[in-house]
GROMACS .gro file of C-alpha atoms in nm:
model
  224
    1MET     CA    1  -4.477  -2.163  -1.262
    2ALA     CA    2  -4.266  -1.908  -1.445
    3ILE     CA    3  -3.897  -1.893  -1.356
    4PRO     CA    4  -3.800  -1.542  -1.237
    5THR     CA    5  -3.556  -1.353  -1.457
    6THR     CA    6  -3.488  -1.045  -1.245
    7MET     CA    7  -3.238  -1.038  -0.960
    8PHE     CA    8  -3.512  -0.952  -0.710
    9GLY     CA    9  -3.728  -1.238  -0.836
   10ILE     CA   10  -3.442  -1.486  -0.804
   11LEU     CA   11  -3.364  -1.359  -0.455
   12ALA     CA   12  -3.730  -1.390  -0.353
   13LEU     CA   13  -3.751  -1.746  -0.489
   14VAL     CA   14  -3.437  -1.849  -0.300
   15ALA     CA   15  -3.563  -1.690   0.021
   16LEU     CA   16  -3.899  -1.867  -0.011
   17VAL     CA   17  -3.757  -2.215  -0.075
   18VAL     CA   18  -3.396  -2.271   0.034
   19PRO     CA   19  -3.423  -2.232   0.415
   20GLY     CA   20  -3.720  -2.467   0.426
   21ILE     CA   21  -3.552  -2.727   0.205
   22VAL     CA   22  -3.242  -2.723   0.424
   23PHE     CA   23  -3.454  -2.753   0.739
   24ALA     CA   24  -3.654  -3.044   0.596
   25GLY     CA   25  -3.343  -3.224   0.472
   26VAL     CA   26  -3.170  -3.212   0.810
   27ARG     CA   27  -3.493  -3.312   0.985
   28ALA     CA   28  -3.535  -3.615   0.758
   29TRP     CA   29  -3.174  -3.718   0.819
   30LEU     CA   30  -3.224  -3.700   1.195
   31ARG     CA   31  -3.578  -3.831   1.242
   32GLY     CA   32  -3.679  -4.005   0.920
   33TYR     CA   33  -3.952  -3.908   0.673
   34LYS     CA   34  -4.293  -3.783   0.783
   35TRP     CA   35  -4.618  -3.888   0.621
   36SER     CA   36  -4.631  -3.550   0.447
   37ASP     CA   37  -4.297  -3.616   0.274
   38GLN     CA   38  -4.455  -3.870   0.038
   39THR     CA   39  -4.567  -3.615  -0.224
   40ALA     CA   40  -4.380  -3.333  -0.393
   41ALA     CA   41  -4.662  -3.085  -0.330
   42SER     CA   42  -4.656  -3.139   0.046
   43ARG     CA   43  -4.278  -3.110   0.052
   44VAL     CA   44  -4.289  -2.778  -0.132
   45LEU     CA   45  -4.564  -2.651   0.098
   46ASP     CA   46  -4.362  -2.745   0.408
   47ALA     CA   47  -4.050  -2.580   0.266
   48VAL     CA   48  -4.235  -2.258   0.183
   49LEU     CA   49  -4.403  -2.248   0.526
   50VAL     CA   50  -4.075  -2.289   0.713
   51SER     CA   51  -3.904  -2.038   0.484
   52VAL     CA   52  -4.176  -1.776   0.538
   53ILE     CA   53  -4.145  -1.812   0.916
   54LEU     CA   54  -3.766  -1.786   0.906
   55ASP     CA   55  -3.774  -1.494   0.661
   56ALA     CA   56  -4.012  -1.305   0.889
   57LEU     CA   57  -3.778  -1.364   1.184
   58TYR     CA   58  -3.480  -1.251   0.975
   59LEU     CA   59  -3.656  -0.928   0.879
   60TRP     CA   60  -3.754  -0.867   1.240
   61ALA     CA   61  -3.402  -0.929   1.372
   62PHE     CA   62  -3.182  -0.809   1.083
   63GLY     CA   63  -3.414  -0.579   0.889
   64ALA     CA   64  -3.175  -0.284   0.890
   65LEU     CA   65  -2.893  -0.498   0.753
   66LEU     CA   66  -3.108  -0.669   0.490
   67ALA     CA   67  -3.279  -0.351   0.364
   68PRO     CA   68  -2.998  -0.250   0.122
   69ILE     CA   69  -2.998  -0.600  -0.030
   70LEU     CA   70  -3.374  -0.598  -0.078
   71ASN     CA   71  -3.366  -0.246  -0.222
   72ASP     CA   72  -3.093  -0.313  -0.480
   73PRO     CA   73  -2.988  -0.680  -0.484
   74GLN     CA   74  -2.787  -0.653  -0.806
   75GLY     CA   75  -2.598  -0.347  -0.684
   76GLU     CA   76  -2.521  -0.514  -0.351
   77LEU     CA   77  -2.401  -0.824  -0.530
   78ILE     CA   78  -2.156  -0.617  -0.735
   79ALA     CA   79  -2.046  -0.397  -0.446
   80ASN     CA   80  -2.026  -0.655  -0.166
   81PRO     CA   81  -2.023  -1.009  -0.310
   82SER     CA   82  -1.844  -1.161  -0.010
   83SER     CA   83  -2.088  -1.009   0.239
   84LEU     CA   84  -2.387  -1.125   0.037
   85GLY     CA   85  -2.240  -1.474   0.007
   86PHE     CA   86  -2.177  -1.491   0.381
   87ALA     CA   87  -2.532  -1.379   0.456
   88THR     CA   88  -2.670  -1.643   0.217
   89VAL     CA   89  -2.471  -1.921   0.384
   90VAL     CA   90  -2.568  -1.813   0.736
   91LEU     CA   91  -2.935  -1.729   0.676
   92GLY     CA   92  -3.009  -1.987   0.408
   93LEU     CA   93  -2.802  -2.285   0.528
   94ALA     CA   94  -2.647  -2.258   0.874
   95ILE     CA   95  -2.944  -2.125   1.072
   96PRO     CA   96  -3.211  -2.359   0.923
   97ALA     CA   97  -2.978  -2.658   0.966
   98GLY     CA   98  -2.894  -2.553   1.322
   99ILE     CA   99  -3.261  -2.511   1.417
  100ALA     CA  100  -3.351  -2.851   1.269
  101PHE     CA  101  -3.062  -3.014   1.453
  102ALA     CA  102  -3.147  -2.853   1.786
  103TRP     CA  103  -3.518  -2.938   1.746
  104HIS     CA  104  -3.502  -3.295   1.619
  105ALA     CA  105  -3.168  -3.442   1.726
  106ASP     CA  106  -3.177  -3.688   2.015
  107MET     CA  107  -2.810  -3.693   2.113
  108THR     CA  108  -2.610  -3.852   2.389
  109TRP     CA  109  -2.242  -3.835   2.477
  110THR     CA  110  -2.067  -4.172   2.466
  111LYS     CA  111  -1.715  -4.312   2.466
  112PRO     CA  112  -1.625  -4.484   2.136
  113ALA     CA  113  -1.542  -4.854   2.140
  114TRP     CA  114  -1.194  -4.789   1.999
  115GLY     CA  115  -0.930  -4.910   2.242
  116TRP     CA  116  -0.688  -4.628   2.167
  117TRP     CA  117  -0.947  -4.353   2.234
  118PRO     CA  118  -0.895  -4.166   2.567
  119SER     CA  119  -1.160  -4.273   2.820
  120TRP     CA  120  -1.228  -3.916   2.927
  121VAL     CA  121  -1.309  -3.795   2.574
  122GLN     CA  122  -1.670  -3.855   2.465
  123ILE     CA  123  -1.835  -3.784   2.130
  124PRO     CA  124  -2.200  -3.708   2.048
  125ARG     CA  125  -2.409  -3.983   1.893
  126ARG     CA  126  -2.773  -4.014   1.802
  127ARG     CA  127  -2.974  -4.191   2.068
  128SER     CA  128  -3.278  -4.247   1.847
  129SER     CA  129  -3.310  -4.526   1.593
  130PHE     CA  130  -3.478  -4.314   1.324
  131GLU     CA  131  -3.359  -4.383   0.971
  132SER     CA  132  -3.381  -4.134   0.687
  133THR     CA  133  -3.399  -4.413   0.425
  134PRO     CA  134  -3.771  -4.444   0.330
  135THR     CA  135  -3.811  -4.824   0.359
  136ALA     CA  136  -3.622  -5.137   0.461
  137TRP     CA  137  -3.614  -5.238   0.094
  138ASP     CA  138  -3.437  -4.913   0.002
  139LYS     CA  139  -3.185  -4.966   0.282
  140VAL     CA  140  -3.099  -5.332   0.229
  141ALA     CA  141  -3.182  -5.446  -0.124
  142PRO     CA  142  -2.922  -5.239  -0.316
  143ARG     CA  143  -2.644  -5.367  -0.089
  144HIS     CA  144  -2.681  -5.732  -0.185
  145SER     CA  145  -2.434  -5.862  -0.440
  146ASP     CA  146  -2.293  -6.206  -0.514
  147VAL     CA  147  -2.584  -6.375  -0.338
  148TRP     CA  148  -2.865  -6.615  -0.421
  149VAL     CA  149  -3.214  -6.469  -0.417
  150LYS     CA  150  -3.546  -6.651  -0.384
  151ILE     CA  151  -3.875  -6.471  -0.446
  152ARG     CA  152  -4.225  -6.593  -0.376
  153LEU     CA  153  -4.490  -6.387  -0.551
  154PRO     CA  154  -4.840  -6.327  -0.410
  155ASN     CA  155  -4.984  -6.588  -0.649
  156GLY     CA  156  -4.751  -6.855  -0.507
  157GLU     CA  157  -4.510  -6.864  -0.801
  158ARG     CA  158  -4.143  -6.895  -0.704
  159VAL     CA  159  -3.843  -6.746  -0.882
  160ALA     CA  160  -3.476  -6.793  -0.794
  161GLY     CA  161  -3.147  -6.673  -0.932
  162TRP     CA  162  -2.798  -6.540  -0.881
  163MET     CA  163  -2.742  -6.169  -0.817
  164SER     CA  164  -2.410  -6.004  -0.893
  165GLY     CA  165  -2.273  -5.696  -1.064
  166LYS     CA  166  -2.520  -5.702  -1.355
  167SER     CA  167  -2.829  -5.730  -1.133
  168PHE     CA  168  -3.034  -5.427  -1.033
  169VAL     CA  169  -3.302  -5.322  -0.786
  170SER     CA  170  -3.511  -5.006  -0.797
  171THR     CA  171  -3.571  -4.790  -0.491
  172TYR     CA  172  -3.793  -4.503  -0.374
  173PRO     CA  173  -3.963  -4.313  -0.529
  174GLN     CA  174  -3.989  -4.576  -0.806
  175PRO     CA  175  -4.198  -4.891  -0.749
  176ARG     CA  176  -4.004  -5.192  -0.618
  177ASP     CA  177  -3.867  -5.418  -0.889
  178ILE     CA  178  -3.563  -5.639  -0.938
  179TYR     CA  179  -3.355  -5.767  -1.226
  180ILE     CA  180  -3.176  -6.097  -1.157
  181GLN     CA  181  -2.894  -6.156  -1.402
  182GLU     CA  182  -2.906  -6.538  -1.395
  183GLN     CA  183  -3.222  -6.741  -1.334
  184PHE     CA  184  -3.215  -7.086  -1.174
  185THR     CA  185  -3.484  -7.344  -1.128
  186ILE     CA  186  -3.649  -7.373  -0.788
  187SER     CA  187  -3.836  -7.673  -0.648
  188ALA     CA  188  -4.162  -7.675  -0.455
  189ASP     CA  189  -3.975  -7.695  -0.124
  190GLY     CA  190  -3.770  -7.384  -0.209
  191SER     CA  191  -3.444  -7.556  -0.303
  192ILE     CA  192  -3.248  -7.387  -0.581
  193GLY     CA  193  -3.171  -7.620  -0.869
  194ASP     CA  194  -2.986  -7.590  -1.198
  195ARG     CA  195  -2.913  -7.284  -1.403
  196ILE     CA  196  -3.177  -7.231  -1.670
  197PRO     CA  197  -3.015  -7.285  -2.012
  198ASN     CA  198  -2.940  -6.968  -2.208
  199THR     CA  199  -3.077  -6.749  -1.929
  200GLY     CA  200  -3.047  -6.379  -1.993
  201GLY     CA  201  -3.184  -6.284  -1.655
  202VAL     CA  202  -3.533  -6.221  -1.526
  203TRP     CA  203  -3.720  -5.906  -1.424
  204LEU     CA  204  -3.981  -5.906  -1.149
  205SER     CA  205  -4.210  -5.647  -0.997
  206ILE     CA  206  -4.197  -5.683  -0.618
  207THR     CA  207  -4.558  -5.609  -0.528
  208ASP     CA  208  -4.711  -5.612  -0.181
  209GLY     CA  209  -4.735  -5.966  -0.051
  210SER     CA  210  -4.413  -6.082  -0.216
  211ILE     CA  211  -4.143  -6.248  -0.007
  212VAL     CA  212  -3.779  -6.191  -0.102
  213GLU     CA  213  -3.502  -6.399   0.055
  214TRP     CA  214  -3.130  -6.348   0.000
  215ILE     CA  215  -2.894  -6.636   0.070
  216ASN     CA  216  -2.519  -6.597   0.106
  217GLU     CA  217  -2.321  -6.842  -0.103
  218PRO     CA  218  -2.170  -7.129   0.099
  219GLU     CA  219  -1.799  -7.084   0.157
  220GLY     CA  220  -1.596  -7.251  -0.114
  221ASP     CA  221  -1.894  -7.286  -0.351
  222THR     CA  222  -1.849  -7.028  -0.623
  223ASP     CA  223  -1.977  -7.216  -0.927
  224THR     CA  224  -2.288  -7.035  -1.050
   0.00000   0.00000   0.00000
């Protein structure tokens, strides 16, 4: 796909993509990812479809105001930059985000648990439990630090080690894997043993069927 070089081409590309991307981003934040969000092609198609619908509605409702911009976008940019910027924010960002929020948000008004908050003042909160993070691994795995980790692979092999600041886990859209900075022995019953001499860490691919267990270090036991 060739990148447009004319002002009209750039404007057309923005109009065909940006409103849909904003709509999809707010929708994913509110309701989580759909099955069609798994590939880039389907995401682009959804964004273009939403953008085309919104652009048609914009032309129907604000055609007279948008006609000068479409006729001479570069001239309008030079003559009225603030007006063009305002229109871009409203039509490209605010309206798509507002529609996505009104369509997909499941809100309720509740009183916060803070003791100092006035009882008669309520704030909106999401009632649904949808999560925009793609998987539980993506949500939880990167947050673990200064913990023991035990992994049982699909073939029955066990690996254990200590995770801290030099460890790393990969997340979506990359395949799951983990780097454990210090490897320890592990017995058949799952007990973690001694530190492997001269360990430089171990890398593992976390395939389907693997079991990963994180264990918080016992209080007062900091010798790894």
